[in-house]
C-alpha positions as a printed NumPy array, in Angstrom:
array([[-22.44 , -54.324, 123.138],
       [-24.648, -51.26 , 123.05 ],
       [-26.337, -50.709, 126.391],
       [-24.4  , -53.477, 128.095],
       [-22.407, -53.24 , 131.29 ],
       [-18.655, -52.65 , 131.216],
       [-16.267, -54.709, 133.334],
       [-13.783, -51.83 , 133.329],
       [-16.358, -49.338, 134.602],
       [-17.549, -51.817, 137.226],
       [-13.986, -52.159, 138.518],
       [-13.443, -48.385, 138.481],
       [-16.615, -47.928, 140.542],
       [-15.538, -50.768, 142.838],
       [-12.108, -49.214, 143.381],
       [-13.135, -45.615, 143.959],
       [-16.666, -45.903, 145.353],
       [-16.883, -49.51 , 146.518],
       [-17.237, -48.551, 150.173],
       [-20.54 , -46.924, 149.247],
       [-21.787, -49.84 , 147.129],
       [-21.934, -47.82 , 143.906],
       [-20.659, -50.763, 141.855],
       [-23.539, -52.87 , 143.183],
       [-26.079, -50.324, 141.968],
       [-24.343, -50.316, 138.565],
       [-24.558, -54.119, 138.471],
       [-28.328, -54.062, 139.155],
       [-28.015, -55.199, 142.775],
       [-29.609, -52.276, 144.643],
       [-30.293, -54.113, 147.905],
       [-26.663, -55.179, 148.154],
       [-25.644, -51.613, 147.338],
       [-27.761, -50.326, 150.207],
       [-26.26 , -52.991, 152.483],
       [-22.73 , -51.835, 151.581],
       [-23.729, -48.231, 152.206],
       [-25.19 , -49.079, 155.62 ],
       [-22.132, -51.152, 156.593],
       [-19.866, -48.287, 155.602],
       [-21.888, -45.677, 157.481],
       [-22.173, -47.739, 160.661],
       [-18.531, -48.743, 160.435],
       [-17.129, -45.252, 160.052],
       [-19.51 , -43.746, 162.611],
       [-18.546, -46.304, 165.272],
       [-14.862, -46.811, 164.466],
       [-13.992, -44.563, 167.413],
       [-15.452, -47.085, 169.851],
       [-13.747, -49.947, 168.011],
       [-16.929, -51.826, 167.071],
       [-16.801, -50.075, 163.712],
       [-13.835, -52.198, 162.67 ],
       [-16.125, -55.258, 162.659],
       [-18.489, -53.612, 160.175],
       [-15.654, -52.276, 158.04 ],
       [-13.922, -55.663, 158.083],
       [-17.103, -57.325, 156.858],
       [-17.48 , -54.686, 154.161],
       [-13.89 , -55.123, 152.998],
       [-14.294, -58.913, 152.926],
       [-17.367, -58.534, 150.716],
       [-15.452, -56.134, 148.48 ],
       [-12.633, -58.672, 148.167],
       [-15.169, -61.271, 147.035],
       [-16.555, -58.741, 144.539],
       [-13.086, -58.458, 143.046],
       [-13.544, -61.971, 141.651],
       [-17.321, -61.939, 141.071],
       [-17.637, -58.729, 139.034],
       [-16.799, -60.353, 135.662],
       [-19.411, -63.062, 136.259],
       [-22.077, -60.52 , 137.171],
       [-21.313, -58.341, 134.142],
       [-21.463, -61.403, 131.89 ],
       [-24.817, -62.43 , 133.348],
       [-26.295, -58.959, 132.914],
       [-25.029, -58.656, 129.342],
       [-26.333, -62.125, 128.44 ],
       [-29.747, -61.241, 129.869],
       [-29.759, -58.019, 127.846],
       [-28.754, -59.871, 124.674],
       [-31.602, -62.372, 125.149],
       [-34.078, -59.552, 125.714],
       [-32.886, -57.605, 122.663],
       [-32.64 , -60.737, 120.533],
       [-36.156, -61.795, 121.444],
       [-35.246, -65.282, 122.64 ]])
């Protein structure tokens, strides 16, 4: 589909840049992307005093959930685009 989202690209972004929420921005979820970015920043900045592991653990749990949700999100975005382009 021209202009649609790619599952492969979403997974590549998730794998390499997931800690920064880049895949969330790609999947049109900017607030979640910012949340991932904040969790990552707080986590890595406070890992030395051990509280950072809580934030990183939460981030990694959310990323694990994303592993299964990405295809659904891409399908939803592509269906929305198809409806918009198709005029129905």
